[in-house]
PDB file of C-alpha atoms in Angstrom:
ATOM      1  CA  MET X   1      -2.358  -0.423 -41.636  1.00 49.00           C
ATOM      2  CA  ASN X   2      -5.849   0.306 -40.312  1.00 56.00           C
ATOM      3  CA  ASP X   3      -6.859   1.125 -36.752  1.00 64.00           C
ATOM      4  CA  HIS X   4      -8.012  -2.433 -36.012  1.00 67.00           C
ATOM      5  CA  TYR X   5      -4.589  -3.946 -36.755  1.00 66.00           C
ATOM      6  CA  LEU X   6      -2.764  -1.189 -34.853  1.00 68.00           C
ATOM      7  CA  LYS X   7      -4.867  -1.958 -31.753  1.00 79.00           C
ATOM      8  CA  LYS X   8      -4.189  -5.678 -32.169  1.00 83.00           C
ATOM      9  CA  LEU X   9      -0.446  -5.064 -32.504  1.00 83.00           C
ATOM     10  CA  ASP X  10      -0.417  -2.941 -29.320  1.00 81.00           C
ATOM     11  CA  ARG X  11      -2.443  -5.573 -27.469  1.00 88.00           C
ATOM     12  CA  VAL X  12      -0.285  -8.513 -28.608  1.00 89.00           C
ATOM     13  CA  THR X  13       2.861  -6.615 -27.611  1.00 83.00           C
ATOM     14  CA  ALA X  14       1.336  -5.850 -24.197  1.00 85.00           C
ATOM     15  CA  ILE X  15       0.392  -9.523 -23.731  1.00 88.00           C
ATOM     16  CA  LEU X  16       4.006 -10.483 -24.441  1.00 85.00           C
ATOM     17  CA  THR X  17       5.130  -7.990 -21.772  1.00 81.00           C
ATOM     18  CA  GLN X  18       2.696  -9.602 -19.306  1.00 84.00           C
ATOM     19  CA  LEU X  19       4.131 -13.028 -20.098  1.00 85.00           C
ATOM     20  CA  GLN X  20       7.642 -11.704 -19.450  1.00 79.00           C
ATOM     21  CA  SER X  21       6.724 -10.226 -16.068  1.00 74.00           C
ATOM     22  CA  LYS X  22       4.508 -12.943 -14.528  1.00 79.00           C
ATOM     23  CA  PRO X  23       4.895 -16.727 -14.059  1.00 81.00           C
ATOM     24  CA  ILE X  24       1.292 -17.466 -15.102  1.00 87.00           C
ATOM     25  CA  VAL X  25      -1.122 -15.236 -17.032  1.00 89.00           C
ATOM     26  CA  ARG X  26      -4.800 -16.175 -17.296  1.00 90.00           C
ATOM     27  CA  ALA X  27      -6.804 -15.413 -20.435  1.00 90.00           C
ATOM     28  CA  GLN X  28      -9.700 -14.097 -18.314  1.00 90.00           C
ATOM     29  CA  ASP X  29      -7.407 -11.568 -16.628  1.00 90.00           C
ATOM     30  CA  LEU X  30      -5.994 -10.403 -19.958  1.00 90.00           C
ATOM     31  CA  ALA X  31      -9.473 -10.032 -21.412  1.00 90.00           C
ATOM     32  CA  SER X  32     -10.498  -7.864 -18.467  1.00 90.00           C
ATOM     33  CA  LYS X  33      -7.307  -5.779 -18.669  1.00 88.00           C
ATOM     34  CA  PHE X  34      -7.649  -5.015 -22.376  1.00 89.00           C
ATOM     35  CA  ASP X  35     -11.475  -4.922 -22.426  1.00 89.00           C
ATOM     36  CA  VAL X  36     -11.854  -7.609 -25.088  1.00 91.00           C
ATOM     37  CA  SER X  37     -13.400 -11.077 -25.181  1.00 91.00           C
ATOM     38  CA  VAL X  38     -11.558 -14.176 -23.974  1.00 90.00           C
ATOM     39  CA  ARG X  39     -11.852 -15.560 -27.502  1.00 90.00           C
ATOM     40  CA  THR X  40      -9.907 -12.515 -28.772  1.00 92.00           C
ATOM     41  CA  ILE X  41      -7.152 -13.255 -26.262  1.00 91.00           C
ATOM     42  CA  TYR X  42      -6.974 -16.855 -27.502  1.00 90.00           C
ATOM     43  CA  ARG X  43      -6.427 -15.530 -31.033  1.00 91.00           C
ATOM     44  CA  ASP X  44      -3.755 -13.074 -29.826  1.00 91.00           C
ATOM     45  CA  VAL X  45      -1.862 -15.865 -28.049  1.00 91.00           C
ATOM     46  CA  LYS X  46      -2.057 -17.933 -31.225  1.00 90.00           C
ATOM     47  CA  THR X  47      -0.545 -14.981 -33.109  1.00 91.00           C
ATOM     48  CA  LEU X  48       2.411 -14.959 -30.704  1.00 89.00           C
ATOM     49  CA  GLU X  49       2.870 -18.724 -31.086  1.00 89.00           C
ATOM     50  CA  ASN X  50       2.837 -18.401 -34.886  1.00 88.00           C
ATOM     51  CA  ALA X  51       5.565 -15.741 -34.536  1.00 85.00           C
ATOM     52  CA  GLY X  52       7.808 -18.279 -32.785  1.00 86.00           C
ATOM     53  CA  ILE X  53       7.246 -17.311 -29.129  1.00 87.00           C
ATOM     54  CA  PRO X  54       7.357 -20.553 -27.068  1.00 90.00           C
ATOM     55  CA  ILE X  55       4.235 -20.269 -24.922  1.00 89.00           C
ATOM     56  CA  ILE X  56       3.284 -23.029 -22.505  1.00 88.00           C
ATOM     57  CA  GLY X  57      -0.327 -23.566 -21.440  1.00 83.00           C
ATOM     58  CA  GLU X  58      -3.720 -23.669 -22.986  1.00 64.00           C
ATOM     59  CA  ALA X  59      -7.129 -21.997 -22.971  1.00 60.00           C
ATOM     60  CA  GLY X  60      -8.908 -22.359 -19.652  1.00 67.00           C
ATOM     61  CA  SER X  61      -5.796 -22.647 -17.492  1.00 76.00           C
ATOM     62  CA  GLY X  62      -3.016 -20.122 -17.940  1.00 88.00           C
ATOM     63  CA  TYR X  63      -0.102 -19.152 -20.136  1.00 90.00           C
ATOM     64  CA  SER X  64       3.622 -18.760 -19.458  1.00 88.00           C
ATOM     65  CA  LEU X  65       6.845 -18.443 -21.439  1.00 86.00           C
ATOM     66  CA  MET X  66       9.034 -21.533 -21.763  1.00 85.00           C
ATOM     67  CA  ASP X  67      11.606 -21.567 -18.967  1.00 80.00           C
ATOM     68  CA  GLY X  68      14.953 -20.164 -20.141  1.00 74.00           C
ATOM     69  CA  TYR X  69      13.522 -18.302 -23.125  1.00 74.00           C
ATOM     70  CA  LYS X  70      14.996 -14.802 -23.333  1.00 66.00           C
ATOM     71  CA  LEU X  71      13.567 -11.765 -25.074  1.00 63.00           C
ATOM     72  CA  PRO X  72      15.422  -8.577 -26.014  1.00 62.00           C
ATOM     73  CA  PRO X  73      15.008  -5.595 -23.634  1.00 62.00           C
ATOM     74  CA  VAL X  74      11.587  -3.951 -23.674  1.00 63.00           C
ATOM     75  CA  MET X  75      11.500  -0.544 -25.352  1.00 69.00           C
ATOM     76  CA  PHE X  76       9.666   2.200 -23.451  1.00 74.00           C
ATOM     77  CA  THR X  77       7.510   4.963 -24.874  1.00 77.00           C
ATOM     78  CA  LYS X  78       8.302   8.608 -24.102  1.00 78.00           C
ATOM     79  CA  GLU X  79       5.239   8.769 -21.825  1.00 82.00           C
ATOM     80  CA  GLU X  80       6.446   5.724 -19.889  1.00 81.00           C
ATOM     81  CA  VAL X  81       9.902   7.268 -19.483  1.00 80.00           C
ATOM     82  CA  LEU X  82       8.355  10.447 -18.074  1.00 82.00           C
ATOM     83  CA  SER X  83       6.290   8.375 -15.636  1.00 83.00           C
ATOM     84  CA  PHE X  84       9.517   6.672 -14.427  1.00 80.00           C
ATOM     85  CA  ILE X  85      11.060  10.061 -13.651  1.00 81.00           C
ATOM     86  CA  THR X  86       8.024  11.157 -11.631  1.00 83.00           C
ATOM     87  CA  ALA X  87       7.829   7.825  -9.804  1.00 81.00           C
ATOM     88  CA  GLU X  88      11.535   8.040  -8.958  1.00 79.00           C
ATOM     89  CA  LYS X  89      11.015  11.465  -7.371  1.00 78.00           C
ATOM     90  CA  LEU X  90       8.168  10.085  -5.256  1.00 77.00           C
ATOM     91  CA  MET X  91      10.239   7.085  -4.211  1.00 76.00           C
ATOM     92  CA  GLN X  92      13.149   9.288  -3.146  1.00 72.00           C
ATOM     93  CA  LYS X  93      10.858  11.052  -0.662  1.00 72.00           C
ATOM     94  CA  PHE X  94       8.652   8.227   0.585  1.00 70.00           C
ATOM     95  CA  LEU X  95      10.479   4.929  -0.018  1.00 71.00           C
ATOM     96  CA  HIS X  96      11.591   3.152   3.121  1.00 73.00           C
ATOM     97  CA  GLN X  97      15.351   3.505   3.640  1.00 70.00           C
ATOM     98  CA  SER X  98      15.899  -0.268   3.678  1.00 69.00           C
ATOM     99  CA  LEU X  99      14.543  -0.440   0.106  1.00 73.00           C
ATOM    100  CA  GLY X 100      16.261   2.685  -1.210  1.00 67.00           C
ATOM    101  CA  ASN X 101      19.441   1.083  -2.536  1.00 67.00           C
ATOM    102  CA  HIS X 102      17.508  -1.752  -4.182  1.00 71.00           C
ATOM    103  CA  TYR X 103      15.208   0.709  -5.945  1.00 73.00           C
ATOM    104  CA  GLN X 104      18.172   2.802  -7.089  1.00 73.00           C
ATOM    105  CA  THR X 105      19.934  -0.189  -8.688  1.00 75.00           C
ATOM    106  CA  ALA X 106      16.637  -1.248 -10.318  1.00 76.00           C
ATOM    107  CA  MET X 107      16.255   2.227 -11.845  1.00 75.00           C
ATOM    108  CA  GLU X 108      19.850   2.086 -13.122  1.00 74.00           C
ATOM    109  CA  LYS X 109      18.952  -1.121 -14.985  1.00 74.00           C
ATOM    110  CA  VAL X 110      15.886   0.579 -16.468  1.00 74.00           C
ATOM    111  CA  ARG X 111      18.010   3.541 -17.604  1.00 74.00           C
ATOM    112  CA  SER X 112      20.548   1.173 -19.180  1.00 68.00           C
ATOM    113  CA  VAL X 113      18.004  -0.130 -21.711  1.00 68.00           C
ATOM    114  CA  LEU X 114      16.672   3.277 -22.704  1.00 73.00           C
ATOM    115  CA  LYS X 115      17.393   4.762 -26.094  1.00 70.00           C
ATOM    116  CA  TYR X 116      19.990   7.549 -26.143  1.00 67.00           C
ATOM    117  CA  SER X 117      17.301  10.154 -26.867  1.00 72.00           C
ATOM    118  CA  ASP X 118      15.296   8.983 -23.834  1.00 76.00           C
ATOM    119  CA  ARG X 119      18.358   9.242 -21.598  1.00 73.00           C
ATOM    120  CA  ASN X 120      18.728  12.859 -22.727  1.00 77.00           C
ATOM    121  CA  LEU X 121      15.045  13.379 -21.951  1.00 78.00           C
ATOM    122  CA  ILE X 122      15.619  12.207 -18.359  1.00 77.00           C
ATOM    123  CA  GLN X 123      18.671  14.416 -17.947  1.00 76.00           C
ATOM    124  CA  ASN X 124      16.807  17.476 -19.223  1.00 80.00           C
ATOM    125  CA  ILE X 125      13.656  17.096 -17.154  1.00 82.00           C
ATOM    126  CA  GLU X 126      14.487  15.278 -13.906  1.00 79.00           C
ATOM    127  CA  LYS X 127      15.646  18.516 -12.232  1.00 80.00           C
ATOM    128  CA  GLN X 128      12.342  20.159 -13.132  1.00 84.00           C
ATOM    129  CA  ILE X 129      10.288  17.773 -10.960  1.00 83.00           C
ATOM    130  CA  ASP X 130      10.251  17.753  -7.173  1.00 80.00           C
ATOM    131  CA  VAL X 131       8.069  16.356  -4.400  1.00 77.00           C
ATOM    132  CA  TYR X 132       7.825  18.264  -1.137  1.00 74.00           C
ATOM    133  CA  ASN X 133       7.490  16.200   2.007  1.00 66.00           C
ATOM    134  CA  TYR X 134       7.204  18.175   5.237  1.00 58.00           C
ATOM    135  CA  HIS X 135       7.527  15.177   7.538  1.00 60.00           C
ATOM    136  CA  PRO X 136      10.955  14.037   8.754  1.00 59.00           C
ATOM    137  CA  LYS X 137      12.008  10.512   7.803  1.00 62.00           C
ATOM    138  CA  THR X 138      11.874   7.938  10.573  1.00 60.00           C
ATOM    139  CA  VAL X 139      15.100   6.210  11.546  1.00 62.00           C
ATOM    140  CA  ASP X 140      15.089   2.435  11.937  1.00 63.00           C
ATOM    141  CA  ASN X 141      17.089   0.495  14.489  1.00 68.00           C
ATOM    142  CA  ILE X 142      17.767  -2.276  11.956  1.00 78.00           C
ATOM    143  CA  GLN X 143      19.174  -2.075   8.445  1.00 75.00           C
ATOM    144  CA  ASN X 144      17.447  -3.904   5.597  1.00 82.00           C
ATOM    145  CA  ILE X 145      14.371  -4.492   7.760  1.00 89.00           C
ATOM    146  CA  ILE X 146      11.649  -4.272   5.089  1.00 89.00           C
ATOM    147  CA  PRO X 147      13.318  -6.871   2.806  1.00 89.00           C
ATOM    148  CA  ILE X 148      13.535  -9.238   5.797  1.00 91.00           C
ATOM    149  CA  ILE X 149       9.810  -8.759   6.436  1.00 94.00           C
ATOM    150  CA  LEU X 150       8.913  -9.257   2.766  1.00 92.00           C
ATOM    151  CA  GLU X 151      11.002 -12.432   2.626  1.00 93.00           C
ATOM    152  CA  SER X 152       9.076 -13.812   5.598  1.00 95.00           C
ATOM    153  CA  ILE X 153       5.795 -13.174   3.755  1.00 94.00           C
ATOM    154  CA  ALA X 154       7.040 -14.810   0.553  1.00 93.00           C
ATOM    155  CA  GLU X 155       8.450 -17.831   2.402  1.00 94.00           C
ATOM    156  CA  LYS X 156       5.562 -17.964   4.930  1.00 95.00           C
ATOM    157  CA  LYS X 157       7.970 -18.103   7.884  1.00 96.00           C
ATOM    158  CA  GLN X 158       7.341 -16.633  11.343  1.00 97.00           C
ATOM    159  CA  ILE X 159       9.268 -13.620  12.655  1.00 96.00           C
ATOM    160  CA  THR X 160      10.358 -12.953  16.236  1.00 97.00           C
ATOM    161  CA  LEU X 161      10.403  -9.281  17.267  1.00 95.00           C
ATOM    162  CA  GLU X 162      11.694  -7.248  20.146  1.00 95.00           C
ATOM    163  CA  TYR X 163       9.174  -4.397  20.043  1.00 94.00           C
ATOM    164  CA  ALA X 164       8.849  -1.088  21.891  1.00 91.00           C
ATOM    165  CA  THR X 165       5.319   0.278  22.426  1.00 83.00           C
ATOM    166  CA  VAL X 166       4.384   3.963  22.398  1.00 73.00           C
ATOM    167  CA  ASP X 167       5.039   4.165  26.165  1.00 76.00           C
ATOM    168  CA  SER X 168       8.499   2.538  25.695  1.00 81.00           C
ATOM    169  CA  LYS X 169       7.527  -0.867  27.124  1.00 88.00           C
ATOM    170  CA  VAL X 170       9.516  -3.624  25.402  1.00 93.00           C
ATOM    171  CA  SER X 171       8.089  -7.072  24.682  1.00 92.00           C
ATOM    172  CA  MET X 172       8.997 -10.122  22.594  1.00 95.00           C
ATOM    173  CA  ARG X 173       6.491 -11.142  19.923  1.00 95.00           C
ATOM    174  CA  THR X 174       6.286 -13.982  17.444  1.00 96.00           C
ATOM    175  CA  ILE X 175       4.244 -12.907  14.432  1.00 97.00           C
ATOM    176  CA  GLU X 176       3.050 -14.106  11.035  1.00 96.00           C
ATOM    177  CA  VAL X 177       3.166 -11.118   8.683  1.00 96.00           C
ATOM    178  CA  VAL X 178       0.204 -10.541   6.380  1.00 94.00           C
ATOM    179  CA  GLY X 179       1.656  -7.420   4.735  1.00 93.00           C
ATOM    180  CA  VAL X 180       3.236  -3.990   5.111  1.00 92.00           C
ATOM    181  CA  PHE X 181       1.729  -0.560   4.490  1.00 89.00           C
ATOM    182  CA  PHE X 182       2.677   3.117   4.647  1.00 83.00           C
ATOM    183  CA  GLU X 183       0.370   5.589   6.375  1.00 75.00           C
ATOM    184  CA  PHE X 184       0.788   9.010   7.997  1.00 68.00           C
ATOM    185  CA  ASN X 185       4.545   8.971   7.320  1.00 74.00           C
ATOM    186  CA  TYR X 186       5.183   5.620   9.018  1.00 81.00           C
ATOM    187  CA  TRP X 187       5.653   2.063   7.777  1.00 86.00           C
ATOM    188  CA  TYR X 188       3.569  -0.598   9.529  1.00 90.00           C
ATOM    189  CA  ILE X 189       3.332  -4.390   9.624  1.00 92.00           C
ATOM    190  CA  MET X 190      -0.069  -6.062   9.700  1.00 93.00           C
ATOM    191  CA  ALA X 191       0.440  -9.457  11.315  1.00 94.00           C
ATOM    192  CA  PHE X 192      -1.071 -12.245  13.371  1.00 94.00           C
ATOM    193  CA  CYS X 193       0.469 -12.085  16.855  1.00 93.00           C
ATOM    194  CA  THR X 194       0.815 -15.495  18.516  1.00 93.00           C
ATOM    195  CA  LEU X 195       1.095 -13.847  21.961  1.00 91.00           C
ATOM    196  CA  ARG X 196      -2.248 -12.000  21.626  1.00 89.00           C
ATOM    197  CA  ASN X 197      -3.797 -14.691  19.394  1.00 90.00           C
ATOM    198  CA  ASP X 198      -5.139 -11.872  17.220  1.00 89.00           C
ATOM    199  CA  PHE X 199      -4.159  -9.497  14.409  1.00 90.00           C
ATOM    200  CA  ARG X 200      -2.049  -6.474  15.343  1.00 90.00           C
ATOM    201  CA  GLN X 201      -0.281  -3.542  13.691  1.00 90.00           C
ATOM    202  CA  PHE X 202       3.403  -2.934  14.458  1.00 92.00           C
ATOM    203  CA  ARG X 203       5.232   0.272  13.555  1.00 90.00           C
ATOM    204  CA  VAL X 204       8.481  -0.638  11.802  1.00 91.00           C
ATOM    205  CA  ASP X 205      10.633   2.056  13.452  1.00 88.00           C
ATOM    206  CA  ARG X 206       9.721   0.643  16.900  1.00 91.00           C
ATOM    207  CA  ILE X 207      11.204  -2.779  16.127  1.00 93.00           C
ATOM    208  CA  LEU X 208      14.416  -3.144  18.139  1.00 93.00           C
ATOM    209  CA  GLN X 209      15.372  -6.609  16.939  1.00 94.00           C
ATOM    210  CA  ILE X 210      14.059  -8.945  14.245  1.00 94.00           C
ATOM    211  CA  ILE X 211      14.764 -12.624  13.549  1.00 94.00           C
ATOM    212  CA  LYS X 212      13.277 -14.565  10.653  1.00 94.00           C
ATOM    213  CA  THR X 213      12.702 -18.075  11.985  1.00 95.00           C
ATOM    214  CA  GLN X 214      12.339 -21.328  10.057  1.00 95.00           C
ATOM    215  CA  ASN X 215       8.921 -21.973  11.631  1.00 96.00           C
ATOM    216  CA  PRO X 216       6.144 -22.040   9.012  1.00 95.00           C
ATOM    217  CA  PHE X 217       2.922 -20.049   9.286  1.00 96.00           C
ATOM    218  CA  LEU X 218       0.226 -21.859  11.232  1.00 93.00           C
ATOM    219  CA  GLN X 219      -2.529 -20.637   8.897  1.00 93.00           C
ATOM    220  CA  GLU X 220      -3.228 -19.078   5.488  1.00 92.00           C
ATOM    221  CA  TYR X 221      -3.963 -15.353   5.101  1.00 92.00           C
ATOM    222  CA  GLY X 222      -5.807 -13.197   2.591  1.00 88.00           C
ATOM    223  CA  GLN X 223      -4.947  -9.743   1.296  1.00 87.00           C
ATOM    224  CA  ILE X 224      -3.683  -7.080   3.687  1.00 87.00           C
ATOM    225  CA  ASN X 225      -6.692  -4.785   3.204  1.00 81.00           C
ATOM    226  CA  ASP X 226      -9.017  -7.509   4.486  1.00 79.00           C
ATOM    227  CA  TYR X 227      -7.309  -7.267   7.879  1.00 78.00           C
ATOM    228  CA  ARG X 228      -6.775  -3.505   7.940  1.00 67.00           C
ATOM    229  CA  GLN X 229     -10.495  -2.946   7.453  1.00 56.00           C
ATOM    230  CA  ASN X 230     -11.397  -5.460  10.144  1.00 50.00           C
ATOM    231  CA  PRO X 231      -8.383  -6.302  12.332  1.00 47.00           C
ATOM    232  CA  ASN X 232     -10.584  -7.625  15.149  1.00 47.00           C
ATOM    233  CA  GLY X 233     -14.196  -7.690  16.269  1.00 51.00           C
ATOM    234  CA  ASN X 234     -13.973  -5.090  19.072  1.00 67.00           C
ATOM    235  CA  LYS X 235     -15.271  -2.134  17.092  1.00 80.00           C
ATOM    236  CA  THR X 236     -17.410   0.678  18.512  1.00 89.00           C
ATOM    237  CA  LYS X 237     -19.939   2.604  16.468  1.00 93.00           C
ATOM    238  CA  VAL X 238     -19.450   6.379  16.563  1.00 95.00           C
ATOM    239  CA  ARG X 239     -21.702   9.087  15.090  1.00 96.00           C
ATOM    240  CA  LEU X 240     -20.520  12.687  14.741  1.00 96.00           C
ATOM    241  CA  LEU X 241     -22.303  15.764  13.374  1.00 96.00           C
ATOM    242  CA  VAL X 242     -19.575  17.903  11.785  1.00 96.00           C
ATOM    243  CA  ASP X 243     -19.670  21.451  10.417  1.00 94.00           C
ATOM    244  CA  LYS X 244     -19.664  21.330   6.602  1.00 92.00           C
ATOM    245  CA  LYS X 245     -16.894  23.909   6.255  1.00 92.00           C
ATOM    246  CA  ILE X 246     -14.209  21.607   7.724  1.00 92.00           C
ATOM    247  CA  ILE X 247     -15.210  18.320   6.085  1.00 91.00           C
ATOM    248  CA  GLY X 248     -12.639  18.857   3.352  1.00 87.00           C
ATOM    249  CA  HIS X 249      -9.845  18.950   5.943  1.00 88.00           C
ATOM    250  CA  LEU X 250     -10.803  15.460   7.213  1.00 90.00           C
ATOM    251  CA  SER X 251     -10.795  13.708   3.848  1.00 78.00           C
ATOM    252  CA  ASN X 252      -7.868  11.364   4.602  1.00 75.00           C
ATOM    253  CA  SER X 253      -7.943  10.979   8.378  1.00 84.00           C
ATOM    254  CA  LYS X 254     -11.633  10.099   8.661  1.00 88.00           C
ATOM    255  CA  LYS X 255     -11.078   6.914   6.623  1.00 82.00           C
ATOM    256  CA  TYR X 256      -8.141   5.970   8.808  1.00 80.00           C
ATOM    257  CA  TYR X 257     -10.349   6.168  11.911  1.00 86.00           C
ATOM    258  CA  GLY X 258     -12.966   3.812  10.474  1.00 85.00           C
ATOM    259  CA  LEU X 259     -15.458   5.874   8.457  1.00 90.00           C
ATOM    260  CA  ILE X 260     -18.213   3.648   7.059  1.00 91.00           C
ATOM    261  CA  ASP X 261     -20.831   6.219   6.012  1.00 92.00           C
ATOM    262  CA  GLU X 262     -21.254   9.940   5.430  1.00 93.00           C
ATOM    263  CA  VAL X 263     -24.690  11.594   5.295  1.00 94.00           C
ATOM    264  CA  GLU X 264     -25.360  15.256   4.560  1.00 93.00           C
ATOM    265  CA  ARG X 265     -27.781  16.833   7.042  1.00 93.00           C
ATOM    266  CA  GLU X 266     -29.394  20.260   7.126  1.00 90.00           C
ATOM    267  CA  ASN X 267     -27.136  21.444   9.949  1.00 91.00           C
ATOM    268  CA  GLY X 268     -23.932  19.585   9.017  1.00 94.00           C
ATOM    269  CA  VAL X 269     -22.529  16.262   7.829  1.00 95.00           C
ATOM    270  CA  GLU X 270     -23.114  13.110   9.860  1.00 96.00           C
ATOM    271  CA  LEU X 271     -20.055  10.869   9.934  1.00 96.00           C
ATOM    272  CA  ILE X 272     -20.518   7.260  11.023  1.00 95.00           C
ATOM    273  CA  PHE X 273     -17.505   5.217  12.150  1.00 94.00           C
ATOM    274  CA  GLU X 274     -16.649   1.764  13.369  1.00 89.00           C
ATOM    275  CA  THR X 275     -13.441   2.175  15.335  1.00 87.00           C
ATOM    276  CA  ASP X 276     -11.047   0.061  17.389  1.00 78.00           C
ATOM    277  CA  TRP X 277      -9.548   3.122  19.114  1.00 81.00           C
ATOM    278  CA  ILE X 278     -12.485   4.451  21.106  1.00 87.00           C
ATOM    279  CA  LYS X 279     -10.519   4.689  24.371  1.00 81.00           C
ATOM    280  CA  ASP X 280      -7.519   6.688  23.246  1.00 78.00           C
ATOM    281  CA  GLY X 281      -6.795   7.278  19.545  1.00 86.00           C
ATOM    282  CA  PHE X 282     -10.253   8.404  18.461  1.00 92.00           C
ATOM    283  CA  PRO X 283     -10.785  10.999  21.245  1.00 92.00           C
ATOM    284  CA  ARG X 284      -7.321  12.479  20.598  1.00 91.00           C
ATOM    285  CA  TRP X 285      -8.093  12.805  16.896  1.00 93.00           C
ATOM    286  CA  LEU X 286     -11.556  14.240  17.569  1.00 94.00           C
ATOM    287  CA  ILE X 287     -10.191  16.935  19.883  1.00 92.00           C
ATOM    288  CA  THR X 288      -8.332  18.509  16.946  1.00 92.00           C
ATOM    289  CA  PHE X 289     -11.677  19.668  15.501  1.00 94.00           C
ATOM    290  CA  ALA X 290     -14.019  19.226  18.477  1.00 93.00           C
ATOM    291  CA  ASP X 291     -15.194  22.861  18.309  1.00 93.00           C
ATOM    292  CA  TYR X 292     -16.749  22.046  14.912  1.00 95.00           C
ATOM    293  CA  ALA X 293     -18.280  18.698  15.878  1.00 95.00           C
ATOM    294  CA  GLU X 294     -21.019  17.205  18.065  1.00 95.00           C
ATOM    295  CA  VAL X 295     -20.845  13.647  19.402  1.00 95.00           C
ATOM    296  CA  LEU X 296     -24.172  11.915  18.737  1.00 95.00           C
ATOM    297  CA  GLU X 297     -23.052   8.547  20.086  1.00 94.00           C
ATOM    298  CA  PRO X 298     -21.690   6.831  22.124  1.00 93.00           C
ATOM    299  CA  GLU X 299     -22.025   8.609  25.442  1.00 94.00           C
ATOM    300  CA  SER X 300     -18.683   7.155  26.571  1.00 93.00           C
ATOM    301  CA  LEU X 301     -16.900   9.192  23.877  1.00 94.00           C
ATOM    302  CA  LYS X 302     -18.310  12.415  25.322  1.00 93.00           C
ATOM    303  CA  VAL X 303     -16.942  11.422  28.733  1.00 93.00           C
ATOM    304  CA  SER X 304     -13.509  10.580  27.286  1.00 91.00           C
ATOM    305  CA  LEU X 305     -13.419  13.875  25.423  1.00 92.00           C
ATOM    306  CA  LYS X 306     -14.273  15.889  28.554  1.00 92.00           C
ATOM    307  CA  GLU X 307     -11.611  14.051  30.573  1.00 90.00           C
ATOM    308  CA  LEU X 308      -9.034  14.772  27.883  1.00 90.00           C
ATOM    309  CA  VAL X 309      -9.934  18.477  27.802  1.00 89.00           C
ATOM    310  CA  ILE X 310      -9.615  18.696  31.614  1.00 91.00           C
ATOM    311  CA  LYS X 311      -6.234  16.939  31.476  1.00 89.00           C
ATOM    312  CA  ILE X 312      -4.996  19.357  28.816  1.00 87.00           C
ATOM    313  CA  SER X 313      -6.328  22.441  30.651  1.00 88.00           C
ATOM    314  CA  LYS X 314      -4.338  21.536  33.749  1.00 85.00           C
ATOM    315  CA  LYS X 315      -1.103  21.668  31.752  1.00 80.00           C
ATOM    316  CA  VAL X 316      -1.821  24.937  29.956  1.00 72.00           C
TER     317      VAL X 316
END
């Protein structure tokens, strides 16, 4: 069997896996995934049909497997098995506690379909991989909270929250969740808040009570990153000139605080931000490396920074 037919066999098998895992698969998406022409995908689908796989759909729309059709368990390669072990170690350290049991049972199902030799491979190597996480896990007030939130997204139903702010003020909010994300060791909700009539972030461990209502969303939403990058229009432009020797230490946090451009200058690196947290969050972050940075604009940030330094000096 020559290389051409081996590639086709791998691709056809992968297309079958895609059909098993998704309700609708478009030819254009498959062509992009496997870096072939759409016409090649049409031929591959025809190959599956000729092999007796009941595929519904046609060129130009999308393909799916006939409802009720069952395939034998998928066999995994050794490389895929090793990737499962590594992913499981990561999940044990960073997965939200409300999802932990669900992930564990899912992994048990994956292990159950592995060949005996692959099970031995897992047993021999899983104790040789570890992930070190120096941040303590947050403790939620509510069990199973993330699944409740994800259900509300899937069903497009509003959620009512009892929420505690950073200064321990408690308020009731009705929200429409766009998505969830993990950042700086915390899980967050990005949602439209009906009280504020705007998009807001809510830290999951500060939710004291949650109720999934039967009220439908009042509007449609895009992807979560669309709102994280531009949660509202009240952004302030900030320009900093930072010493080159500490730029590497800011690689993750600078994006979080709204970095939009980075320009190397003769006497340092100019960082340009658009931030929503000019009054509090940004100055507190900046003070951690303020001795290596110069504020170019705005003037109000210089004032905030000086006030923060004075406040700190009085407590030292």
